[in-house]
Short mmCIF file of N, CA and C in Angstrom, two decimals:
data_model
loop_
_atom_site.label_atom_id
_atom_site.label_comp_id
_atom_site.label_asym_id
_atom_site.label_seq_id
_atom_site.Cartn_x
_atom_site.Cartn_y
_atom_site.Cartn_z
N MET G 119 98.09 148.12 95.52
CA MET G 119 98.19 146.87 94.80
C MET G 119 98.17 145.69 95.76
N ALA G 120 98.79 145.86 96.92
CA ALA G 120 98.86 144.76 97.87
C ALA G 120 97.48 144.36 98.38
N LYS G 121 96.56 145.32 98.50
CA LYS G 121 95.23 144.99 98.99
C LYS G 121 94.42 144.24 97.93
N ARG G 122 94.54 144.65 96.66
CA ARG G 122 93.78 143.99 95.60
C ARG G 122 94.39 142.65 95.22
N PHE G 123 95.71 142.56 95.24
CA PHE G 123 96.40 141.34 94.84
C PHE G 123 97.41 140.96 95.92
N PRO G 124 96.95 140.41 97.02
CA PRO G 124 97.86 140.12 98.12
C PRO G 124 98.93 139.08 97.75
N GLU G 125 98.65 138.27 96.73
CA GLU G 125 99.64 137.26 96.34
C GLU G 125 100.80 137.84 95.53
N VAL G 126 100.66 139.09 95.07
CA VAL G 126 101.72 139.72 94.29
C VAL G 126 102.73 140.33 95.24
N SER G 127 103.91 139.89 95.10
CA SER G 127 104.97 140.36 95.98
C SER G 127 105.41 141.76 95.56
N THR G 128 106.01 142.46 96.48
CA THR G 128 106.52 143.79 96.15
C THR G 128 107.67 143.68 95.16
N THR G 129 108.31 142.53 95.09
CA THR G 129 109.39 142.38 94.11
C THR G 129 108.86 142.45 92.68
N PHE G 130 107.65 141.98 92.45
CA PHE G 130 107.08 142.11 91.10
C PHE G 130 106.90 143.59 90.76
N VAL G 131 106.38 144.35 91.70
CA VAL G 131 106.16 145.78 91.48
C VAL G 131 107.50 146.47 91.23
N GLU G 132 108.51 146.11 92.01
CA GLU G 132 109.83 146.72 91.86
C GLU G 132 110.47 146.37 90.52
N ARG G 133 110.22 145.19 90.01
CA ARG G 133 110.84 144.73 88.77
C ARG G 133 109.98 144.97 87.55
N PHE G 134 108.80 145.54 87.75
CA PHE G 134 107.84 145.72 86.66
C PHE G 134 108.42 146.48 85.47
N ALA G 135 109.06 147.60 85.71
CA ALA G 135 109.57 148.43 84.61
C ALA G 135 110.58 147.66 83.76
N ASP G 136 111.50 146.94 84.40
CA ASP G 136 112.49 146.15 83.64
C ASP G 136 111.83 145.01 82.88
N LEU G 137 110.88 144.36 83.51
CA LEU G 137 110.17 143.26 82.83
C LEU G 137 109.36 143.79 81.65
N HIS G 138 108.76 144.95 81.82
CA HIS G 138 108.00 145.55 80.72
C HIS G 138 108.92 145.86 79.54
N ARG G 139 110.09 146.43 79.81
CA ARG G 139 111.05 146.72 78.73
C ARG G 139 111.43 145.45 77.99
N THR G 140 111.68 144.39 78.73
CA THR G 140 112.05 143.11 78.11
C THR G 140 110.92 142.59 77.22
N ALA G 141 109.71 142.59 77.75
CA ALA G 141 108.56 142.09 76.99
C ALA G 141 108.28 142.95 75.76
N TYR G 142 108.35 144.24 75.93
CA TYR G 142 108.08 145.16 74.81
C TYR G 142 109.13 145.00 73.72
N ARG G 143 110.40 144.96 74.11
CA ARG G 143 111.49 144.83 73.14
C ARG G 143 111.35 143.54 72.33
N ALA G 144 111.04 142.44 73.00
CA ALA G 144 110.87 141.16 72.30
C ALA G 144 109.69 141.22 71.34
N SER G 145 108.59 141.78 71.79
CA SER G 145 107.39 141.87 70.94
C SER G 145 107.60 142.80 69.76
N PHE G 146 108.22 143.94 70.01
CA PHE G 146 108.41 144.91 68.93
C PHE G 146 109.36 144.38 67.87
N ALA G 147 110.37 143.63 68.28
CA ALA G 147 111.31 143.07 67.30
C ALA G 147 110.58 142.16 66.31
N ILE G 148 109.55 141.50 66.75
CA ILE G 148 108.80 140.60 65.89
C ILE G 148 107.71 141.33 65.11
N LEU G 149 106.98 142.20 65.79
CA LEU G 149 105.79 142.80 65.20
C LEU G 149 106.05 144.11 64.47
N GLY G 150 106.96 144.92 65.00
CA GLY G 150 107.27 146.18 64.36
C GLY G 150 106.22 147.27 64.53
N ARG G 151 105.22 147.02 65.31
CA ARG G 151 104.18 148.03 65.58
C ARG G 151 104.09 148.24 67.08
N ARG G 152 104.18 149.49 67.47
CA ARG G 152 104.19 149.81 68.90
C ARG G 152 102.93 149.35 69.62
N VAL G 153 101.79 149.58 69.00
CA VAL G 153 100.52 149.22 69.64
C VAL G 153 100.44 147.71 69.88
N ASP G 154 100.78 146.93 68.87
CA ASP G 154 100.74 145.48 69.00
C ASP G 154 101.77 144.98 70.02
N ALA G 155 102.96 145.59 69.98
CA ALA G 155 104.00 145.19 70.93
C ALA G 155 103.57 145.51 72.36
N GLU G 156 102.93 146.63 72.55
CA GLU G 156 102.45 147.00 73.89
C GLU G 156 101.39 146.02 74.38
N ASP G 157 100.48 145.62 73.49
CA ASP G 157 99.46 144.63 73.87
C ASP G 157 100.11 143.32 74.31
N CYS G 158 101.08 142.85 73.55
CA CYS G 158 101.76 141.60 73.91
C CYS G 158 102.52 141.75 75.22
N ALA G 159 103.17 142.89 75.40
CA ALA G 159 103.92 143.12 76.64
C ALA G 159 102.98 143.11 77.85
N GLN G 160 101.83 143.77 77.72
CA GLN G 160 100.89 143.80 78.83
C GLN G 160 100.38 142.40 79.16
N GLU G 161 100.05 141.63 78.14
CA GLU G 161 99.57 140.26 78.38
C GLU G 161 100.67 139.42 79.02
N ALA G 162 101.90 139.58 78.55
CA ALA G 162 103.02 138.83 79.12
C ALA G 162 103.22 139.18 80.59
N LEU G 163 103.10 140.44 80.92
CA LEU G 163 103.25 140.85 82.32
C LEU G 163 102.11 140.34 83.18
N ALA G 164 100.92 140.31 82.65
CA ALA G 164 99.79 139.76 83.41
C ALA G 164 100.03 138.29 83.70
N ARG G 165 100.52 137.55 82.71
CA ARG G 165 100.79 136.12 82.92
C ARG G 165 101.94 135.92 83.89
N THR G 166 102.92 136.81 83.84
CA THR G 166 104.03 136.74 84.78
C THR G 166 103.55 137.00 86.20
N MET G 167 102.70 138.00 86.36
CA MET G 167 102.18 138.34 87.69
C MET G 167 101.41 137.17 88.30
N VAL G 168 100.58 136.52 87.49
CA VAL G 168 99.78 135.40 88.00
C VAL G 168 100.67 134.26 88.49
N ARG G 169 101.80 134.06 87.84
CA ARG G 169 102.71 132.96 88.20
C ARG G 169 103.94 133.42 88.98
N TRP G 170 103.88 134.63 89.52
CA TRP G 170 105.06 135.25 90.11
C TRP G 170 105.77 134.38 91.14
N SER G 171 105.05 133.72 92.01
CA SER G 171 105.71 132.94 93.05
C SER G 171 106.56 131.82 92.47
N LYS G 172 106.20 131.34 91.29
CA LYS G 172 106.97 130.26 90.66
C LYS G 172 108.06 130.78 89.73
N VAL G 173 107.87 131.94 89.11
CA VAL G 173 108.79 132.37 88.05
C VAL G 173 109.70 133.53 88.44
N GLN G 174 109.58 134.05 89.66
CA GLN G 174 110.34 135.25 89.98
C GLN G 174 111.85 135.07 89.88
N SER G 175 112.36 133.88 90.08
CA SER G 175 113.81 133.68 89.99
C SER G 175 114.32 133.76 88.55
N TYR G 176 113.46 133.56 87.58
CA TYR G 176 113.85 133.68 86.17
C TYR G 176 112.82 134.51 85.40
N ALA G 177 112.33 135.54 86.08
CA ALA G 177 111.26 136.38 85.53
C ALA G 177 111.58 137.03 84.18
N PRO G 178 112.76 137.60 83.96
CA PRO G 178 113.01 138.21 82.64
C PRO G 178 112.92 137.19 81.50
N ALA G 179 113.47 136.02 81.72
CA ALA G 179 113.42 134.99 80.68
C ALA G 179 111.99 134.50 80.47
N PHE G 180 111.26 134.30 81.54
CA PHE G 180 109.87 133.84 81.42
C PHE G 180 109.03 134.89 80.69
N THR G 181 109.17 136.13 81.09
CA THR G 181 108.40 137.21 80.47
C THR G 181 108.76 137.35 79.00
N ALA G 182 110.04 137.25 78.69
CA ALA G 182 110.47 137.34 77.29
C ALA G 182 109.90 136.20 76.46
N ARG G 183 109.91 135.00 77.01
CA ARG G 183 109.38 133.85 76.28
C ARG G 183 107.89 134.02 76.01
N VAL G 184 107.15 134.44 77.02
CA VAL G 184 105.70 134.64 76.86
C VAL G 184 105.43 135.73 75.83
N ALA G 185 106.14 136.86 75.94
CA ALA G 185 105.94 137.96 75.00
C ALA G 185 106.28 137.54 73.57
N THR G 186 107.35 136.79 73.42
CA THR G 186 107.75 136.31 72.10
C THR G 186 106.70 135.39 71.52
N ASN G 187 106.22 134.46 72.32
CA ASN G 187 105.19 133.54 71.83
C ASN G 187 103.92 134.29 71.45
N LEU G 188 103.53 135.26 72.26
CA LEU G 188 102.34 136.05 71.94
C LEU G 188 102.54 136.84 70.65
N ALA G 189 103.73 137.42 70.48
CA ALA G 189 104.01 138.19 69.27
C ALA G 189 104.04 137.28 68.04
N LEU G 190 104.63 136.11 68.17
CA LEU G 190 104.65 135.17 67.04
C LEU G 190 103.23 134.74 66.67
N ASP G 191 102.41 134.47 67.67
CA ASP G 191 101.01 134.12 67.40
C ASP G 191 100.28 135.27 66.71
N ARG G 192 100.51 136.46 67.20
CA ARG G 192 99.85 137.63 66.61
C ARG G 192 100.33 137.84 65.17
N SER G 193 101.62 137.66 64.93
CA SER G 193 102.13 137.86 63.56
C SER G 193 101.60 136.79 62.62
N ARG G 194 101.45 135.58 63.11
CA ARG G 194 100.89 134.51 62.29
C ARG G 194 99.45 134.83 61.93
N HIS G 195 98.68 135.30 62.90
CA HIS G 195 97.29 135.67 62.65
C HIS G 195 97.21 136.87 61.69
N ALA G 196 98.07 137.87 61.90
CA ALA G 196 98.07 139.06 61.04
C ALA G 196 98.48 138.69 59.63
N GLY G 197 99.38 137.74 59.49
CA GLY G 197 99.82 137.32 58.16
C GLY G 197 98.69 136.74 57.34
N LYS G 198 97.72 136.16 58.01
CA LYS G 198 96.57 135.57 57.31
C LYS G 198 95.53 136.62 56.95
N THR G 199 95.58 137.75 57.64
CA THR G 199 94.50 138.72 57.45
C THR G 199 94.94 140.05 56.85
N VAL G 200 96.25 140.28 56.65
CA VAL G 200 96.70 141.60 56.21
C VAL G 200 96.10 141.98 54.87
N LEU G 201 96.48 141.30 53.81
CA LEU G 201 95.95 141.58 52.49
C LEU G 201 95.75 140.28 51.74
N SER G 202 94.59 140.05 51.24
CA SER G 202 94.31 138.78 50.59
C SER G 202 94.90 138.68 49.19
N ASP G 203 95.25 139.80 48.56
CA ASP G 203 95.78 139.74 47.19
C ASP G 203 97.27 139.47 47.13
N GLY G 204 97.89 139.26 48.28
CA GLY G 204 99.32 138.94 48.30
C GLY G 204 100.20 140.17 48.32
N ALA G 205 99.64 141.35 48.28
CA ALA G 205 100.44 142.57 48.32
C ALA G 205 101.18 142.62 49.66
N THR G 206 102.32 143.25 49.65
CA THR G 206 103.13 143.24 50.87
C THR G 206 103.29 144.62 51.49
N LEU G 207 102.60 145.61 51.00
CA LEU G 207 102.67 146.93 51.62
C LEU G 207 101.51 147.10 52.58
N ALA G 208 101.81 147.56 53.75
CA ALA G 208 100.74 147.78 54.73
C ALA G 208 100.67 149.26 55.05
N MET G 209 99.52 149.77 54.98
CA MET G 209 99.33 151.17 55.32
C MET G 209 99.09 151.25 56.82
N LEU G 210 99.98 151.92 57.49
CA LEU G 210 99.89 152.04 58.94
C LEU G 210 99.77 153.52 59.29
N GLY G 211 98.59 153.95 59.52
CA GLY G 211 98.37 155.35 59.85
C GLY G 211 98.81 156.27 58.72
N GLY G 212 98.62 155.84 57.48
CA GLY G 212 98.99 156.66 56.34
C GLY G 212 100.42 156.48 55.88
N HIS G 213 101.20 155.65 56.58
CA HIS G 213 102.60 155.43 56.22
C HIS G 213 102.80 153.98 55.79
N VAL G 214 103.69 153.78 54.85
CA VAL G 214 104.03 152.43 54.42
C VAL G 214 105.16 151.92 55.29
N ASP G 215 105.03 150.71 55.79
CA ASP G 215 106.07 150.11 56.61
C ASP G 215 107.09 149.45 55.68
N PRO G 216 108.28 150.04 55.52
CA PRO G 216 109.26 149.49 54.59
C PRO G 216 109.87 148.17 55.07
N MET G 217 109.68 147.84 56.33
CA MET G 217 110.27 146.62 56.88
C MET G 217 109.31 145.44 56.85
N LEU G 218 108.10 145.63 56.36
CA LEU G 218 107.10 144.57 56.42
C LEU G 218 107.56 143.30 55.71
N ASP G 219 108.11 143.43 54.51
CA ASP G 219 108.58 142.25 53.78
C ASP G 219 109.66 141.51 54.56
N ARG G 220 110.60 142.25 55.10
CA ARG G 220 111.69 141.62 55.86
C ARG G 220 111.16 140.93 57.11
N ARG G 221 110.27 141.59 57.83
CA ARG G 221 109.69 140.97 59.03
C ARG G 221 108.94 139.70 58.68
N ARG G 222 108.16 139.77 57.62
CA ARG G 222 107.37 138.61 57.22
C ARG G 222 108.31 137.44 56.84
N ASP G 223 109.38 137.73 56.10
CA ASP G 223 110.35 136.69 55.75
C ASP G 223 111.01 136.10 57.00
N LEU G 224 111.38 136.98 57.92
CA LEU G 224 112.04 136.53 59.14
C LEU G 224 111.11 135.67 59.99
N ILE G 225 109.88 136.09 60.14
CA ILE G 225 108.92 135.33 60.95
C ILE G 225 108.68 133.96 60.33
N THR G 226 108.55 133.92 59.01
CA THR G 226 108.36 132.63 58.33
C THR G 226 109.56 131.72 58.56
N ALA G 227 110.76 132.28 58.45
CA ALA G 227 111.98 131.48 58.67
C ALA G 227 112.09 131.02 60.12
N ILE G 228 111.71 131.87 61.05
CA ILE G 228 111.77 131.49 62.47
C ILE G 228 110.77 130.39 62.78
N HIS G 229 109.59 130.47 62.19
CA HIS G 229 108.58 129.41 62.39
C HIS G 229 109.09 128.07 61.85
N ALA G 230 109.96 128.10 60.85
CA ALA G 230 110.47 126.86 60.26
C ALA G 230 111.57 126.21 61.11
N LEU G 231 112.11 126.93 62.08
CA LEU G 231 113.16 126.37 62.94
C LEU G 231 112.58 125.32 63.87
N PRO G 232 113.39 124.34 64.26
CA PRO G 232 112.95 123.42 65.31
C PRO G 232 112.67 124.22 66.59
N ASN G 233 111.78 123.72 67.42
CA ASN G 233 111.34 124.45 68.61
C ASN G 233 112.50 124.94 69.48
N ARG G 234 113.46 124.10 69.73
CA ARG G 234 114.57 124.46 70.62
C ARG G 234 115.40 125.60 70.02
N GLN G 235 115.65 125.55 68.72
CA GLN G 235 116.40 126.62 68.07
C GLN G 235 115.59 127.91 68.06
N ARG G 236 114.30 127.81 67.79
CA ARG G 236 113.44 129.00 67.79
C ARG G 236 113.44 129.65 69.17
N GLU G 237 113.35 128.83 70.21
CA GLU G 237 113.36 129.34 71.56
C GLU G 237 114.68 130.06 71.88
N ALA G 238 115.79 129.45 71.51
CA ALA G 238 117.10 130.05 71.78
C ALA G 238 117.27 131.38 71.06
N VAL G 239 116.89 131.44 69.80
CA VAL G 239 117.05 132.67 69.02
C VAL G 239 116.15 133.78 69.56
N THR G 240 114.92 133.45 69.87
CA THR G 240 114.02 134.50 70.33
C THR G 240 114.42 135.02 71.71
N LEU G 241 114.86 134.15 72.59
CA LEU G 241 115.29 134.62 73.91
C LEU G 241 116.57 135.44 73.82
N ARG G 242 117.53 134.98 73.02
CA ARG G 242 118.82 135.67 72.93
C ARG G 242 118.74 136.98 72.14
N TYR G 243 118.06 136.95 71.00
CA TYR G 243 118.15 138.10 70.11
C TYR G 243 116.92 138.99 70.09
N PHE G 244 115.74 138.45 70.24
CA PHE G 244 114.56 139.31 70.28
C PHE G 244 114.38 139.89 71.67
N ALA G 245 114.53 139.05 72.69
CA ALA G 245 114.38 139.53 74.06
C ALA G 245 115.69 140.08 74.61
N ASP G 246 116.79 139.85 73.90
CA ASP G 246 118.10 140.36 74.28
C ASP G 246 118.54 139.90 75.66
N LEU G 247 118.23 138.63 75.97
CA LEU G 247 118.65 138.08 77.25
C LEU G 247 120.08 137.59 77.15
N PRO G 248 120.84 137.69 78.23
CA PRO G 248 122.20 137.14 78.22
C PRO G 248 122.15 135.61 78.12
N GLU G 249 123.25 135.04 77.72
CA GLU G 249 123.32 133.58 77.55
C GLU G 249 122.97 132.84 78.83
N SER G 250 123.40 133.37 79.96
CA SER G 250 123.14 132.68 81.23
C SER G 250 121.64 132.62 81.54
N GLU G 251 120.91 133.72 81.29
CA GLU G 251 119.46 133.70 81.54
C GLU G 251 118.74 132.83 80.52
N THR G 252 119.22 132.86 79.29
CA THR G 252 118.64 132.00 78.26
C THR G 252 118.83 130.55 78.64
N ALA G 253 120.02 130.20 79.12
CA ALA G 253 120.30 128.83 79.54
C ALA G 253 119.41 128.42 80.72
N ALA G 254 119.22 129.32 81.67
CA ALA G 254 118.35 129.02 82.81
C ALA G 254 116.92 128.77 82.34
N MET G 255 116.44 129.59 81.43
CA MET G 255 115.08 129.43 80.94
C MET G 255 114.91 128.14 80.14
N MET G 256 115.94 127.80 79.37
CA MET G 256 115.86 126.60 78.54
C MET G 256 116.26 125.34 79.31
N LYS G 257 116.71 125.54 80.56
CA LYS G 257 117.16 124.43 81.41
C LYS G 257 118.28 123.64 80.74
N CYS G 258 119.32 124.38 80.34
CA CYS G 258 120.48 123.76 79.70
C CYS G 258 121.71 124.57 80.08
N THR G 259 122.84 124.21 79.52
CA THR G 259 124.08 124.93 79.81
C THR G 259 124.25 126.10 78.84
N VAL G 260 125.15 127.00 79.20
CA VAL G 260 125.47 128.14 78.34
C VAL G 260 126.05 127.63 77.02
N GLY G 261 126.85 126.59 77.09
CA GLY G 261 127.41 126.01 75.86
C GLY G 261 126.34 125.50 74.92
N THR G 262 125.29 124.91 75.47
CA THR G 262 124.18 124.43 74.65
C THR G 262 123.46 125.61 73.99
N VAL G 263 123.31 126.69 74.73
CA VAL G 263 122.69 127.90 74.16
C VAL G 263 123.53 128.39 72.99
N LYS G 264 124.84 128.45 73.18
CA LYS G 264 125.72 128.93 72.12
C LYS G 264 125.63 128.05 70.87
N SER G 265 125.69 126.75 71.05
CA SER G 265 125.65 125.87 69.88
C SER G 265 124.27 125.87 69.22
N THR G 266 123.22 125.94 70.03
CA THR G 266 121.86 125.96 69.48
C THR G 266 121.60 127.23 68.69
N THR G 267 122.02 128.38 69.23
CA THR G 267 121.82 129.63 68.50
C THR G 267 122.68 129.68 67.25
N SER G 268 123.87 129.12 67.33
CA SER G 268 124.73 129.08 66.15
C SER G 268 124.09 128.28 65.02
N LYS G 269 123.55 127.11 65.35
CA LYS G 269 122.87 126.29 64.34
C LYS G 269 121.63 126.99 63.80
N ALA G 270 120.90 127.65 64.68
CA ALA G 270 119.68 128.36 64.25
C ALA G 270 120.03 129.51 63.32
N LEU G 271 121.05 130.27 63.66
CA LEU G 271 121.44 131.40 62.81
C LEU G 271 121.95 130.92 61.45
N GLN G 272 122.66 129.80 61.45
CA GLN G 272 123.13 129.23 60.18
C GLN G 272 121.93 128.84 59.31
N LYS G 273 120.93 128.21 59.92
CA LYS G 273 119.74 127.82 59.17
C LYS G 273 118.97 129.05 58.67
N LEU G 274 118.87 130.07 59.50
CA LEU G 274 118.20 131.30 59.08
C LEU G 274 118.92 131.95 57.90
N ARG G 275 120.25 131.97 57.95
CA ARG G 275 121.02 132.53 56.83
C ARG G 275 120.76 131.76 55.54
N LEU G 276 120.70 130.44 55.66
CA LEU G 276 120.42 129.62 54.48
C LEU G 276 119.00 129.84 53.97
N ASP G 277 118.04 129.87 54.89
CA ASP G 277 116.63 130.03 54.50
C ASP G 277 116.35 131.41 53.91
N LEU G 278 116.95 132.44 54.49
CA LEU G 278 116.68 133.79 54.03
C LEU G 278 117.51 134.15 52.81
N GLY G 279 118.68 133.55 52.71
CA GLY G 279 119.51 133.74 51.52
C GLY G 279 120.11 135.12 51.40
N PRO G 280 120.92 135.30 50.36
CA PRO G 280 121.62 136.56 50.16
C PRO G 280 120.69 137.74 49.86
N ARG G 281 119.50 137.45 49.33
CA ARG G 281 118.56 138.55 49.01
C ARG G 281 118.12 139.30 50.27
N TRP G 282 118.29 138.66 51.44
CA TRP G 282 117.86 139.27 52.67
C TRP G 282 118.95 140.08 53.34
N ALA G 283 120.16 140.03 52.79
CA ALA G 283 121.28 140.75 53.38
C ALA G 283 121.02 142.26 53.32
N TRP G 284 121.51 142.97 54.31
CA TRP G 284 121.26 144.41 54.38
C TRP G 284 121.91 145.18 53.24
N GLY G 285 122.95 144.62 52.65
CA GLY G 285 123.69 145.34 51.63
C GLY G 285 123.00 145.44 50.29
N ASP G 286 121.90 144.67 50.04
CA ASP G 286 121.30 144.71 48.69
C ASP G 286 120.30 145.82 48.51
#
């Protein structure tokens, strides 16, 4: 790898597996399909590698943000092309995805959040980053992350309503 990409540090290679897990987890939480999540994770890692000298100090957060944005873009595009008749069942390799309606509702609600709240929620809960890394990525304090995610979750609860609760 060093001969083909001399600008890539060995630290990127050493951290690759952890960064891949972060990117994949964030993408899968949004998309729910392994193949699509893997595509987003690979693209996120490629973008991380290209910018490694600048982002290595906050690489998990950067990779998570890129993967999340790619997954959100992909879900938005897929939402326009899945089924034109408004049906909500998707046949995936002969199986019906029972979570498709919930994912679609969640993605719509997340898109409705202000940018800062959307960023905080996706980094904290989709990418599963700790508050400190989320704060570093957002260039704010941990307290700001806490209050921003709290406001975002409150708005999501209101937007999704009781029909979205797991108990129904």
